[in-house]
Short mmCIF file of C-alpha atoms in Angstrom, two decimals:
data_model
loop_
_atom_site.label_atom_id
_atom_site.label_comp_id
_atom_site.label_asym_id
_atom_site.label_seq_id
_atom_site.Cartn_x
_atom_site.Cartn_y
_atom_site.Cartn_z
CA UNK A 29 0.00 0.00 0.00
CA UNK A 30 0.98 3.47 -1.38
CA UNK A 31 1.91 6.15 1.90
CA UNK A 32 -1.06 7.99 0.34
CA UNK A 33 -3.51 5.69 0.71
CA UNK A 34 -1.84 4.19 4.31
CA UNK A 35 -2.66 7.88 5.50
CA UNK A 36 -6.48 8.48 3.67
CA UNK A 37 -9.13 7.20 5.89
CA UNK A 38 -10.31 4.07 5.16
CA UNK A 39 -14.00 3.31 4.67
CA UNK A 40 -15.08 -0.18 5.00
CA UNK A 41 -18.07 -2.09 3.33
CA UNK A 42 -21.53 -3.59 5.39
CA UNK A 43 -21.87 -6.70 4.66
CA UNK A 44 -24.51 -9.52 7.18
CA UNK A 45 -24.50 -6.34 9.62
CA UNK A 46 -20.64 -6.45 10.25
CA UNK A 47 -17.99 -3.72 8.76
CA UNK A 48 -15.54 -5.85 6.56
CA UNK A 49 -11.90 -4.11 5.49
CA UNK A 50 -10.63 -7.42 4.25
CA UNK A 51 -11.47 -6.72 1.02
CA UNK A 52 -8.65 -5.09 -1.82
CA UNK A 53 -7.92 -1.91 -1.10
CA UNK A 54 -8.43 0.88 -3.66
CA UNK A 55 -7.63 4.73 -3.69
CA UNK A 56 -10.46 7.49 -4.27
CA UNK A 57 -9.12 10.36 -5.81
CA UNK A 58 -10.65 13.72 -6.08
CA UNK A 59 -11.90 14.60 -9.91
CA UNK A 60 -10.50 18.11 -9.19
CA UNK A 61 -6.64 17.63 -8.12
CA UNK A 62 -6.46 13.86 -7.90
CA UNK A 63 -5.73 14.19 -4.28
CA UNK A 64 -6.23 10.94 -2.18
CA UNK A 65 -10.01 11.32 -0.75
CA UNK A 66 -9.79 7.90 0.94
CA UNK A 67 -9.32 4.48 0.26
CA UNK A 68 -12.60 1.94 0.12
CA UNK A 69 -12.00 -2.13 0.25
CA UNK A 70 -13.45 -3.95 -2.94
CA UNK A 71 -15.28 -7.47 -2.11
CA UNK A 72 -15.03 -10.46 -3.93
CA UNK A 73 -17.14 -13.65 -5.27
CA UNK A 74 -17.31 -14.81 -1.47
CA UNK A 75 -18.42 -11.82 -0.01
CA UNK A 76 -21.00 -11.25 -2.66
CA UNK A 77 -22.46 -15.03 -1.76
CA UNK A 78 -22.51 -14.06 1.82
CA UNK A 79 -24.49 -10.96 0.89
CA UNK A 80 -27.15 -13.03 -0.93
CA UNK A 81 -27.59 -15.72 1.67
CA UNK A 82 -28.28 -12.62 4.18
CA UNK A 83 -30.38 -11.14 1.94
CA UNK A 84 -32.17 -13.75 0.86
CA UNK A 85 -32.38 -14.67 4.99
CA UNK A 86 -33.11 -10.94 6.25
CA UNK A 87 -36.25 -10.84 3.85
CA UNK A 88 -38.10 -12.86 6.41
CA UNK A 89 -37.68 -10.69 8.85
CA UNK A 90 -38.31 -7.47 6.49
CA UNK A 91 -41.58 -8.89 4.65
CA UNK A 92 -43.22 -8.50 8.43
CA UNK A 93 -41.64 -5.43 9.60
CA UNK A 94 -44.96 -3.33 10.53
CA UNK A 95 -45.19 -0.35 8.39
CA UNK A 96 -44.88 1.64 11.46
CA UNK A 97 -41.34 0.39 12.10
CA UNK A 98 -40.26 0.98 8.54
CA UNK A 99 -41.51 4.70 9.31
CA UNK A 100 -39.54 4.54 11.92
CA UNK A 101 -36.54 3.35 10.74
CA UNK A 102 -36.89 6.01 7.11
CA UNK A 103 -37.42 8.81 9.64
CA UNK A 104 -34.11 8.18 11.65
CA UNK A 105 -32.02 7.54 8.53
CA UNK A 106 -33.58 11.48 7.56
CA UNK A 107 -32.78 12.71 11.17
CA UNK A 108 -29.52 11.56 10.93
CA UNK A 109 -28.35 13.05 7.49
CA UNK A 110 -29.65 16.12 8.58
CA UNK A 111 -27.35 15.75 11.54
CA UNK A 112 -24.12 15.02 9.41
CA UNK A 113 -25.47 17.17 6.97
CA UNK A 114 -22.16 19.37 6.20
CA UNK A 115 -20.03 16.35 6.23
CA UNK A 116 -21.91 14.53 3.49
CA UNK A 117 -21.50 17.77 1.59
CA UNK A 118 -18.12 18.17 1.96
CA UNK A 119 -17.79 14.28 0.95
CA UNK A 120 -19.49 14.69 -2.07
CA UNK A 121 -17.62 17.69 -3.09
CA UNK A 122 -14.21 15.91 -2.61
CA UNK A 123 -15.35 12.59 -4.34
CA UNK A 124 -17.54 13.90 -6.87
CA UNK A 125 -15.88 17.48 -7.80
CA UNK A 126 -19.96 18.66 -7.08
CA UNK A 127 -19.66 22.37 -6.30
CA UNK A 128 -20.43 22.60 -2.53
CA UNK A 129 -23.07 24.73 -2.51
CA UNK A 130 -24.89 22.01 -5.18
CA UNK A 131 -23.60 19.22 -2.97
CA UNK A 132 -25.53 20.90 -0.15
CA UNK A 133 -28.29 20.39 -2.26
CA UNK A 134 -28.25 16.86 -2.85
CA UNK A 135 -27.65 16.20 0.86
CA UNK A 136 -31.04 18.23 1.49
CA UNK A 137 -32.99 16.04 -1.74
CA UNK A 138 -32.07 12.82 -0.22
CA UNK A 139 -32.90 14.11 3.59
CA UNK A 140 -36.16 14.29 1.84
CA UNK A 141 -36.45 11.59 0.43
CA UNK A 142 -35.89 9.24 2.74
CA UNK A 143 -38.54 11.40 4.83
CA UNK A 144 -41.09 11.02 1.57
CA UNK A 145 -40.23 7.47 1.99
CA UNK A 146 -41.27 7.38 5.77
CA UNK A 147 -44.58 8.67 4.69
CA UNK A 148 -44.85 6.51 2.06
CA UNK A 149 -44.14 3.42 3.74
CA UNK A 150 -47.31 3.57 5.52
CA UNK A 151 -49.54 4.52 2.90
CA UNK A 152 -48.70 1.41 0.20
CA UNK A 153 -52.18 0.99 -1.43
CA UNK A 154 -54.33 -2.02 -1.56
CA UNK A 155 -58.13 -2.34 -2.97
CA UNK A 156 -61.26 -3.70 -2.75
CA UNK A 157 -63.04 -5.40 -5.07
CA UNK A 158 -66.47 -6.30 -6.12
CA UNK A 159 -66.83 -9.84 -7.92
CA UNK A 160 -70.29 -10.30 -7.37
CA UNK A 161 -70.61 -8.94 -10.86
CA UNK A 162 -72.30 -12.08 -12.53
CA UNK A 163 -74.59 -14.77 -11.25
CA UNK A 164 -72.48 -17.23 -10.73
CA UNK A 165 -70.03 -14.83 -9.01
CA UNK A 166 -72.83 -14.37 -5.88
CA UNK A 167 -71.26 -13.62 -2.29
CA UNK A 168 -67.84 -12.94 -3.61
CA UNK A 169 -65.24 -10.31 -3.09
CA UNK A 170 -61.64 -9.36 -3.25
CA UNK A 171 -59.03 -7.21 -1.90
CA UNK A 172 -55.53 -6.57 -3.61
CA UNK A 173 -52.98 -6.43 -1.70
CA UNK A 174 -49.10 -5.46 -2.81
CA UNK A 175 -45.87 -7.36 -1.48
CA UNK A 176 -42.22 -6.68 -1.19
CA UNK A 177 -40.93 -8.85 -4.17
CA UNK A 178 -37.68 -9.84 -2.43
CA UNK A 179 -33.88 -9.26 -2.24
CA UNK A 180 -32.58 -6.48 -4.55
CA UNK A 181 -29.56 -5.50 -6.07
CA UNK A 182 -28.66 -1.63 -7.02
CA UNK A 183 -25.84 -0.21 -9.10
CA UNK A 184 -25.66 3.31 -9.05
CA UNK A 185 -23.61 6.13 -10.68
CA UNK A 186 -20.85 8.70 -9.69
CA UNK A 187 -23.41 12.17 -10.66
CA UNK A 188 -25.38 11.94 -7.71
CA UNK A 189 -23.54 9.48 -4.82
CA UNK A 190 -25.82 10.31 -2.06
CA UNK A 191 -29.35 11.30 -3.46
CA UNK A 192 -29.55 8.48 -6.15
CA UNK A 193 -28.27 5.95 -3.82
CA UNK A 194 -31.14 7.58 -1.36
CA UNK A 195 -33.80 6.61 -4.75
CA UNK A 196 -32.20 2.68 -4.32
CA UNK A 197 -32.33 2.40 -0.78
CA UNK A 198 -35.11 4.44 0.74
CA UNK A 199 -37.75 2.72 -1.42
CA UNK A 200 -36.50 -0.97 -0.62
CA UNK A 201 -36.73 -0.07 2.95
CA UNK A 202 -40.24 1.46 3.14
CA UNK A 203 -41.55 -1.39 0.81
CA UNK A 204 -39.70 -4.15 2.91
CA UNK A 205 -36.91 -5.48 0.59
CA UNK A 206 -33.53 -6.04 1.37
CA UNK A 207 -31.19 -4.55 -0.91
CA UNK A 208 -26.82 -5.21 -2.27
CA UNK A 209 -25.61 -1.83 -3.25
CA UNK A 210 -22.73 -1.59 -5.84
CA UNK A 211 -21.72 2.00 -5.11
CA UNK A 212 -19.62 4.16 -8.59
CA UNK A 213 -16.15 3.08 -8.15
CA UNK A 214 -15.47 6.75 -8.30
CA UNK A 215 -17.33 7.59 -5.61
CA UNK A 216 -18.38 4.98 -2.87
CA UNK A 217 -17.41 7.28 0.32
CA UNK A 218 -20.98 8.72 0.59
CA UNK A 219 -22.80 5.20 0.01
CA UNK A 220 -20.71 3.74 2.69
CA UNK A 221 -21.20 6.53 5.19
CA UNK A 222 -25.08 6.24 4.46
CA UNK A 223 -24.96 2.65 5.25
CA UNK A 224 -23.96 3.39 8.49
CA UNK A 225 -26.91 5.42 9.38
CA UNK A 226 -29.13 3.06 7.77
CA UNK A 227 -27.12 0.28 10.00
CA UNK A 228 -27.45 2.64 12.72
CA UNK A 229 -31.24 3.62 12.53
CA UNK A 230 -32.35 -0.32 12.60
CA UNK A 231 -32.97 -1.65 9.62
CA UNK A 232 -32.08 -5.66 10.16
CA UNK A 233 -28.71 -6.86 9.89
CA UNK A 234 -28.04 -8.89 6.87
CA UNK A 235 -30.69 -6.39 4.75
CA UNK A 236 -28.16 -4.07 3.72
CA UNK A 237 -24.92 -4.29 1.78
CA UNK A 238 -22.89 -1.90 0.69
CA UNK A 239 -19.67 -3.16 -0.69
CA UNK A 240 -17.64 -2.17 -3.94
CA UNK A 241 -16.64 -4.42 -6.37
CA UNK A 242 -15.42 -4.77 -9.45
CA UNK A 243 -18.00 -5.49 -12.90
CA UNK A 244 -17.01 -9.12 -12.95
CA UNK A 245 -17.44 -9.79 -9.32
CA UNK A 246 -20.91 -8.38 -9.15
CA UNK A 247 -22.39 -10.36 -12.26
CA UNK A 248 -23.25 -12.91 -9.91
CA UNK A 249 -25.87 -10.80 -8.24
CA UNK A 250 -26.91 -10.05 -11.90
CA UNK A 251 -27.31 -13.77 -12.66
CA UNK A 252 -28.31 -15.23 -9.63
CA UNK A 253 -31.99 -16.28 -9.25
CA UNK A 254 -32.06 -15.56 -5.20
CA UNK A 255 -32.01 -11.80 -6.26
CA UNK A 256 -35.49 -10.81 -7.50
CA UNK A 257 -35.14 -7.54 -9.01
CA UNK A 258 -32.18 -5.54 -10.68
CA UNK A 259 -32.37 -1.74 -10.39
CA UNK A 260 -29.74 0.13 -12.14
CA UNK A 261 -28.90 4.05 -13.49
CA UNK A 262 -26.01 4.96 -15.41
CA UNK A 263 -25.04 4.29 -19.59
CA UNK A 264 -26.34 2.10 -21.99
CA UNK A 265 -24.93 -0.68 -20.50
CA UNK A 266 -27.93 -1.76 -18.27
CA UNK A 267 -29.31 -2.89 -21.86
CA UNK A 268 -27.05 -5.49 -21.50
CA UNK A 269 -27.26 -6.15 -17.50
CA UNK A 270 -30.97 -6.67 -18.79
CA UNK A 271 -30.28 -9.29 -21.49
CA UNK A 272 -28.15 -11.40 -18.49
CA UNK A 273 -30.70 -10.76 -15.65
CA UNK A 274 -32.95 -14.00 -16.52
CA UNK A 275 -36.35 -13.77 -15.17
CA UNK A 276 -35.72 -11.23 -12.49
CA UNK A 277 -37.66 -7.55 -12.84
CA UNK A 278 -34.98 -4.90 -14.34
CA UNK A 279 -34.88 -1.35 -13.90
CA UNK A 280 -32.88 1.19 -16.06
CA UNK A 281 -32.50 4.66 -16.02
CA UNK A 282 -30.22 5.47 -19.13
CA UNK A 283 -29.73 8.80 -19.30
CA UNK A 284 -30.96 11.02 -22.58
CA UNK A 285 -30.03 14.21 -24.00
CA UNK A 286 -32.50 16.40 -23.06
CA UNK A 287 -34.09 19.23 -25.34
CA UNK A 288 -36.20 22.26 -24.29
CA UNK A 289 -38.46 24.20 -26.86
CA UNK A 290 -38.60 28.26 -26.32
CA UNK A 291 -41.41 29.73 -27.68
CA UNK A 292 -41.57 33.74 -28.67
CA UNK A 293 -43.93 34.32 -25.98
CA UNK A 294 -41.68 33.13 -22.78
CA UNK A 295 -39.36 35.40 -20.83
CA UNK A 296 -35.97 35.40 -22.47
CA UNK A 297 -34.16 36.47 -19.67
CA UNK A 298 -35.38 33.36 -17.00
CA UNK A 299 -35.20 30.72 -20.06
CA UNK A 300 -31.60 31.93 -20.96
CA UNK A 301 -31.00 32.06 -17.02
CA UNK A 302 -32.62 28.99 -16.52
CA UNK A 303 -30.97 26.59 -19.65
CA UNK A 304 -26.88 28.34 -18.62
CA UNK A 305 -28.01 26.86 -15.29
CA UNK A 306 -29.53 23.30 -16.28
CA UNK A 307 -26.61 23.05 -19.22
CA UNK A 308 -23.61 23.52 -16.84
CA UNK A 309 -24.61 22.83 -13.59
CA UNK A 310 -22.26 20.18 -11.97
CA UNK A 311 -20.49 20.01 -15.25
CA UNK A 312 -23.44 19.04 -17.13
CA UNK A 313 -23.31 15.85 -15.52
CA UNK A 314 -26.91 15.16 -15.17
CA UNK A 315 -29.35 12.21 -17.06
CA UNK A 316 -31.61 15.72 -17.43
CA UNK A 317 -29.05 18.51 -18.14
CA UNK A 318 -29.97 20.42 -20.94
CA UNK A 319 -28.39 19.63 -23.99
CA UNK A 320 -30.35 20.78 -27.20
CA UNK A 321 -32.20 24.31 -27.19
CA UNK A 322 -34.52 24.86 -30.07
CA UNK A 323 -36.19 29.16 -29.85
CA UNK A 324 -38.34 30.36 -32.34
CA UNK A 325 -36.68 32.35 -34.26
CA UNK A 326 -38.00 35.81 -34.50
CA UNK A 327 -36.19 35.52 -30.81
CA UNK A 328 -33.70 33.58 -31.97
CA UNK A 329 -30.72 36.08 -32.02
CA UNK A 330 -31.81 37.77 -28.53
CA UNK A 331 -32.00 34.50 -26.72
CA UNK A 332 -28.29 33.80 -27.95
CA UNK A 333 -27.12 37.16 -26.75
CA UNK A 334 -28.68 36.45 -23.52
CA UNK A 335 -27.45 32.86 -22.99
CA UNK A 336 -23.57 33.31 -23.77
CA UNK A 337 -23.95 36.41 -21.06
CA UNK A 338 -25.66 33.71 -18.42
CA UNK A 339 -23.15 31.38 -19.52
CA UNK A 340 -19.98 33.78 -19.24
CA UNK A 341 -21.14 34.38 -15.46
CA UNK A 342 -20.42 30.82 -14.44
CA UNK A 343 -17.48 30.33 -12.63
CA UNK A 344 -15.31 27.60 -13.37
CA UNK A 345 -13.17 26.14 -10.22
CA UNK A 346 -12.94 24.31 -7.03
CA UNK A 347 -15.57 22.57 -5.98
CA UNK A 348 -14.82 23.57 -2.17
CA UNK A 349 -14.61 27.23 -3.52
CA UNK A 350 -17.96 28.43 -2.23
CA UNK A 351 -18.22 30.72 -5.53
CA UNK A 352 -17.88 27.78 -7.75
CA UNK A 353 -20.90 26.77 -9.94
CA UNK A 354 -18.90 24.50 -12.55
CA UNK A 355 -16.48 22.24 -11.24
CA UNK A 356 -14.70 19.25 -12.72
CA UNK A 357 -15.98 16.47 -15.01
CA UNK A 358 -15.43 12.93 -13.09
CA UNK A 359 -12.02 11.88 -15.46
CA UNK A 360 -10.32 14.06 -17.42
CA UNK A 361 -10.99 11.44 -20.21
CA UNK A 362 -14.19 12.58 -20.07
CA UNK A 363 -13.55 16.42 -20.68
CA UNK A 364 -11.27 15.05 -23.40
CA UNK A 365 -14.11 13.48 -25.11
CA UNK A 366 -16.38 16.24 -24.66
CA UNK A 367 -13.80 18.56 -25.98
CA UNK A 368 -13.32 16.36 -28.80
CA UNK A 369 -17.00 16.15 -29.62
CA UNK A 370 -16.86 20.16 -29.89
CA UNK A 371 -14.14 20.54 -31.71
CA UNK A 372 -15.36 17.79 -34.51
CA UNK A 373 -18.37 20.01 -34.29
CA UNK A 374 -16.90 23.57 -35.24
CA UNK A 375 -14.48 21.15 -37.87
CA UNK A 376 -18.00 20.73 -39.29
CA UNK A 377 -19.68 24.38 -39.50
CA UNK A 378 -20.93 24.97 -36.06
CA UNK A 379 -20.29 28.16 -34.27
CA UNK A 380 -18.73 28.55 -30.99
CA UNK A 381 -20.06 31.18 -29.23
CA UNK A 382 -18.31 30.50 -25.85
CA UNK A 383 -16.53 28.03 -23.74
CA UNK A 384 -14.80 24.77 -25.48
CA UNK A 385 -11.57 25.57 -23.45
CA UNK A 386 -10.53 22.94 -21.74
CA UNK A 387 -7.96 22.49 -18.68
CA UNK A 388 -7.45 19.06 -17.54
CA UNK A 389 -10.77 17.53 -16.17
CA UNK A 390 -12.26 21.55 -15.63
CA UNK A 391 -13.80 22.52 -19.61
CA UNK A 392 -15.83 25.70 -19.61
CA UNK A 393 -19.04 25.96 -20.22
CA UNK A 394 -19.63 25.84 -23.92
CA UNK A 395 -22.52 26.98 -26.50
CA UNK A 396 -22.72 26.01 -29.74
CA UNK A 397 -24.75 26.93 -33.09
CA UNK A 398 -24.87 26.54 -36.37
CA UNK A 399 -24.90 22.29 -35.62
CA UNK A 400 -26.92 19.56 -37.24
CA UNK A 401 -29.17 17.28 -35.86
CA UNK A 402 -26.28 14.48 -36.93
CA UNK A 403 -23.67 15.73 -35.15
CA UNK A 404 -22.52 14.13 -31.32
CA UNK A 405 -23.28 17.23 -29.49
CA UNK A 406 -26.78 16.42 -30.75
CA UNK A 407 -27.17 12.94 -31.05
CA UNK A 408 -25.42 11.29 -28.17
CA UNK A 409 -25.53 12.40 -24.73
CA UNK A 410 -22.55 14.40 -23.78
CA UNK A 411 -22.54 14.40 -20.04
CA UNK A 412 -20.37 17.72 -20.04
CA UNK A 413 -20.93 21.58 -19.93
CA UNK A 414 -21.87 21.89 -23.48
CA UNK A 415 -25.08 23.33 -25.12
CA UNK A 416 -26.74 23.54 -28.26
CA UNK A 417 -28.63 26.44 -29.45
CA UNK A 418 -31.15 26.61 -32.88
CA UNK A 419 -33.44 28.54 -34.58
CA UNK A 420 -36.85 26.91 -35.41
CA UNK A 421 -39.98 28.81 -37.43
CA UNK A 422 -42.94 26.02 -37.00
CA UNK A 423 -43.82 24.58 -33.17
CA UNK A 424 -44.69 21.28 -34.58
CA UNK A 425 -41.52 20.91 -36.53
CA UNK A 426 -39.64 21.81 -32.66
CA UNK A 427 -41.28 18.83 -31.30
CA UNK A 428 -40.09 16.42 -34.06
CA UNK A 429 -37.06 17.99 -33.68
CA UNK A 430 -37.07 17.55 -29.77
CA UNK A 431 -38.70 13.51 -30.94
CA UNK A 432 -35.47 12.71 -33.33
CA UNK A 433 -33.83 11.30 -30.44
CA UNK A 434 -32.67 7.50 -29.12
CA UNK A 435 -33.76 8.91 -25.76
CA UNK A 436 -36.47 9.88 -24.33
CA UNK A 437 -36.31 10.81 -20.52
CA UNK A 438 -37.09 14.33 -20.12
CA UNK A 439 -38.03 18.12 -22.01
CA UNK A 440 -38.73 21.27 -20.99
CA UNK A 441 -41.12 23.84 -22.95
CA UNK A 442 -40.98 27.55 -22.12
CA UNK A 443 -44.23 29.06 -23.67
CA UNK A 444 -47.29 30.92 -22.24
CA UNK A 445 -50.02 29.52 -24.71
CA UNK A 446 -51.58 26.33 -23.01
CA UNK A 447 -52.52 24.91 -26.47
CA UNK A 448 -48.66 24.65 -26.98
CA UNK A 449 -48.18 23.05 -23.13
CA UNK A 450 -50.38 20.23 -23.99
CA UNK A 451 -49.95 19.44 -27.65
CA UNK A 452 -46.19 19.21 -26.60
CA UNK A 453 -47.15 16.69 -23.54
CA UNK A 454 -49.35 14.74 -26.31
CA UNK A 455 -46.82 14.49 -28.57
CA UNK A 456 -43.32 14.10 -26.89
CA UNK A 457 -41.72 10.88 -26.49
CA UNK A 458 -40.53 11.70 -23.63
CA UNK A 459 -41.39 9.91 -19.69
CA UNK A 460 -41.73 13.85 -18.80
CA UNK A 461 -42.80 17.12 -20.12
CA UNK A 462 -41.68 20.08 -17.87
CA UNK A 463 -43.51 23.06 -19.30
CA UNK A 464 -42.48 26.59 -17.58
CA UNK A 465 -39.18 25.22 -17.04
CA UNK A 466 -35.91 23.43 -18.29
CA UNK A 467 -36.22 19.40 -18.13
CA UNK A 468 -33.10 19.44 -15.36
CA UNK A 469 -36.04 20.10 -12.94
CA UNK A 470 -36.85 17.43 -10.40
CA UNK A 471 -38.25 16.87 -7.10
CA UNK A 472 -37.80 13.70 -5.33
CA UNK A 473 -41.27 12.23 -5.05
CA UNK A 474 -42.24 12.86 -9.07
CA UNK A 475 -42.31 10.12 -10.86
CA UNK A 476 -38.82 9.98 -12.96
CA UNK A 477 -37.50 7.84 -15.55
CA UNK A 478 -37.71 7.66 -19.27
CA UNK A 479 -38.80 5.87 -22.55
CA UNK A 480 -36.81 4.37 -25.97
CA UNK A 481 -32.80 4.01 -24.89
CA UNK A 482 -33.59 6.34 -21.58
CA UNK A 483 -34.95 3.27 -19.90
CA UNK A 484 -37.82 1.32 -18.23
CA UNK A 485 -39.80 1.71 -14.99
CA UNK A 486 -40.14 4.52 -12.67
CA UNK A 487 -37.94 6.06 -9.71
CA UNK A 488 -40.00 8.42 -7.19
CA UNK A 489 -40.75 7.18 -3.39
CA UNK A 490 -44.56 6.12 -4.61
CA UNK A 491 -43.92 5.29 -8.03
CA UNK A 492 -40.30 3.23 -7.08
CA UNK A 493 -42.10 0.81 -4.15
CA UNK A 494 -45.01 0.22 -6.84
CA UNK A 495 -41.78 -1.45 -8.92
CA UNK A 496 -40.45 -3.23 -6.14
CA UNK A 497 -43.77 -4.57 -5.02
CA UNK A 498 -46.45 -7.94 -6.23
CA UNK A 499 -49.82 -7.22 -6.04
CA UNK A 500 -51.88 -9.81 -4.89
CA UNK A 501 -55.32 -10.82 -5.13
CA UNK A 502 -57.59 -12.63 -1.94
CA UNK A 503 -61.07 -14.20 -3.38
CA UNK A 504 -63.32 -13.88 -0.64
CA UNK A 505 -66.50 -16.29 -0.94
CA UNK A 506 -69.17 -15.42 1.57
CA UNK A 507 -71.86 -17.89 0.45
CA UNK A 508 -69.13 -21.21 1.03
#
């Protein structure tokens, strides 16, 4: 072991309610200045078949938790954050290369929603039934009732390390699952400090695991038949976790590159405030950040002057500098690939209005023009601080425009005429139309996810324990 890593704090995994450091020990390094953040141990094949013989044992005990106690347990996990509130920050700042004033703001989304979750977990719905419907049918009735499905395994990425971890675990707890966590390699400090509030607040021993590992270790719990459902956000690869998963429920969230529509009639100066903001906050790293602006064009010219001022007034730095609103993409591979991706796209007739500079994993926030719908910065998503801006003359041909897309998670619309609002929500292939607004909004109990390559099912506390819950149906027969 390195002297760098001997002196980072070390940050073991949960695994059968004990804290295991036997594992191979890897450093974390800071996206920013590659300083040592801490080191983390990875499991291996054993650990991951102790974590599914506790999870599969655990789920006895969590099918019959009371609703009240999971309340009770998703309320302390919330008390708790908002206890360590500032340190979880500060983590995800040094990890992730989040500005800290946006990492405060994850920390307060998932102190929500694991207090959403509380709420939730006592308000799973069931129904009644009449059957009595036909002759034969006399004296009968039925009630539905919805179970937790069983043990779960999670994979979740580096963007958000403590809120979209929150949208894996909260959810399993209120609905009574036990869950295996594969935290981002790049940043598993803030699921493993969760996991010991979660350990902490009650929930069984054996229920939760936390534990890096590496892709090939983990396929097991992708395989394996004792896990029941497969819950995963990041690239395109869950396509292919889903094509190994057997007869186990999958859920993807895929990520999309997300287009808003600005109609003549909106206010210039919030839209042009409000895309600088969705575009390049936390580096653009976001399944919803906005990537492709489309403004009708008798505003076309003033919207442009308005955005590259919005988008001038970001500061590019530290993520510990309080002042800093765009800080580091995860790898500098990544800014190399975005910056490569721009570059093709001014080789090709765009316009570069601002940004495109890039210095090591820091690029500045960058608007284009002039581009076709064929180029990258269009077609793929590029997960970076880079926006597209063009001119369109008919609405409808905007929404086909918005529609020639793999993905299909999320658009915003920025128009006062209602007919607009819902011929766009008609007609968008999208799993949500934000209308007033840029598609990077989101609150934590909205149902979230998206459609075509973005993914399948639904994240949001209600919406999320629907997925990881079995209806079933009791006949009652009165006249027997």
């Amino acid at each position: 072991m390195s002297q760098i890593l001997a002196r980072a704090a070390a940050y073991p995994f949960l695994l059968n309610g004990e804290w295991i450091s036997n594992g191979t020990p890897v450093e974390i390094h800071s996206p920013f200045d590659r300083s040592v953040v801490g080191h983390v141990f990875y499991g291996n094949t054993s650990h991951v078949e102790t974590a599914i013989r506790a999870s599969v044992a655990a789920f006895q005990i969590t099918r019959k938790l009371g609703s009240y106690e999971r309340e009770r347990i998703l309320g302390t996990i919330s008390r708790l954050l908002s206890e360590q509130a500032e340190d979880f920050a500060r983590t995800i700042a040094l990890e992730a290369g989040k500005p800290i004033k946006t990492a405060r703001q994850e920390v307060e989304r998932a102190i929500y929603t694991f207090k959403v979750a509380a709420e939730e977990s006592t308000r799973i719905e069931g129904e009644y039934l009449h059957l009595d419907t036909l002759p034969a049918t006399q004296g009968r009735w039925g009630i539905v009732r919805r179970f937790p499905v069983g043990p779960i395994f999670a994979i979740t990425p580096f963007n958000f390390p403590l809120n979209l971890v929150a949208h894996k675990l909260a959810p399993a707890i209120a609905a009574g699952c036990p869950i295996i966590l594969k935290p981002a390699p790049q940043t598993p400090i803030s699921a493993l400090k969760l996991a010991r509030i979660i350990d902490e607040a009650g929930w069984p021993p054996g229920a939760l695991t936390v534990m890096p590992l590496s892709n090939e270790d983990a396929s097991t719990l992708v395989t394996d038949e004792r896990i029941k459902l497969l819950t995963f956000t990041g690239s395109s690869v869950g396509w292919d976790l889903k094509s190994k998963a057997g007869k186990k429920r999958v859920l993807l969230e895929l990520g999309g590159n997300a287009a808003v529509i600005i109609h003549s009639d909106a206010d210039l100066a919030f839209a042009a405030e409000r895309c600088a903001q969705g575009a390049f906050g936390y580096a653009g790293q976001s399944c919803i950040s906005v990537q492709r602006v489309l403004v009708e064009k008798s505003v076309y010219r003033e919207f442009l002057k308005l955005v590259v001022i919005a988008t001038r007034a970001m500061r590019v730095g530290d993520p510990l500098d309080e002042t800093t609103d765009v800080g580091p993409l995860i790898r500098e591979t990544d800014a190399m690939r975005a910056e490569s991706w721009v570059k093709e796209a001014v080789a090709q007739g765009a316009t570069l209005l601002c940004g495109g500079v890039r210095n090591g994993s820091l690029l500045e926030p960058t608007v284009l023009t002039n581009t076709r719908p064929e180029m990258l910065v269009n077609c793929r998503e590029i997960f970076a601080p880079v926006m597209t801006v063009e001119p369109y003359e008919d609405f409808n041909e905007a929404l086909r425009q918005v529609n020639n897309s793999p993905f299909g998670l999320q658009a915003g619309i920025l128009t006062r005429d209602a007919q607009r609002i819902f011929t766009a929500f008609n007609e968008l292939e999208v799993g949500g139309v934000v209308a007033g607004d840029v598609p990077t909004f989101r609150i934590d109990h909205m149902p979230y996810g998206g459609i075509k390559d973005s993914g399948l099912g639904r994240e949001g506390l209600r919406y999320a324990i629907e997925e990881l819950t079995e209806p079933k149906l009791l006949v009652m027969n009165l006249g027997a």
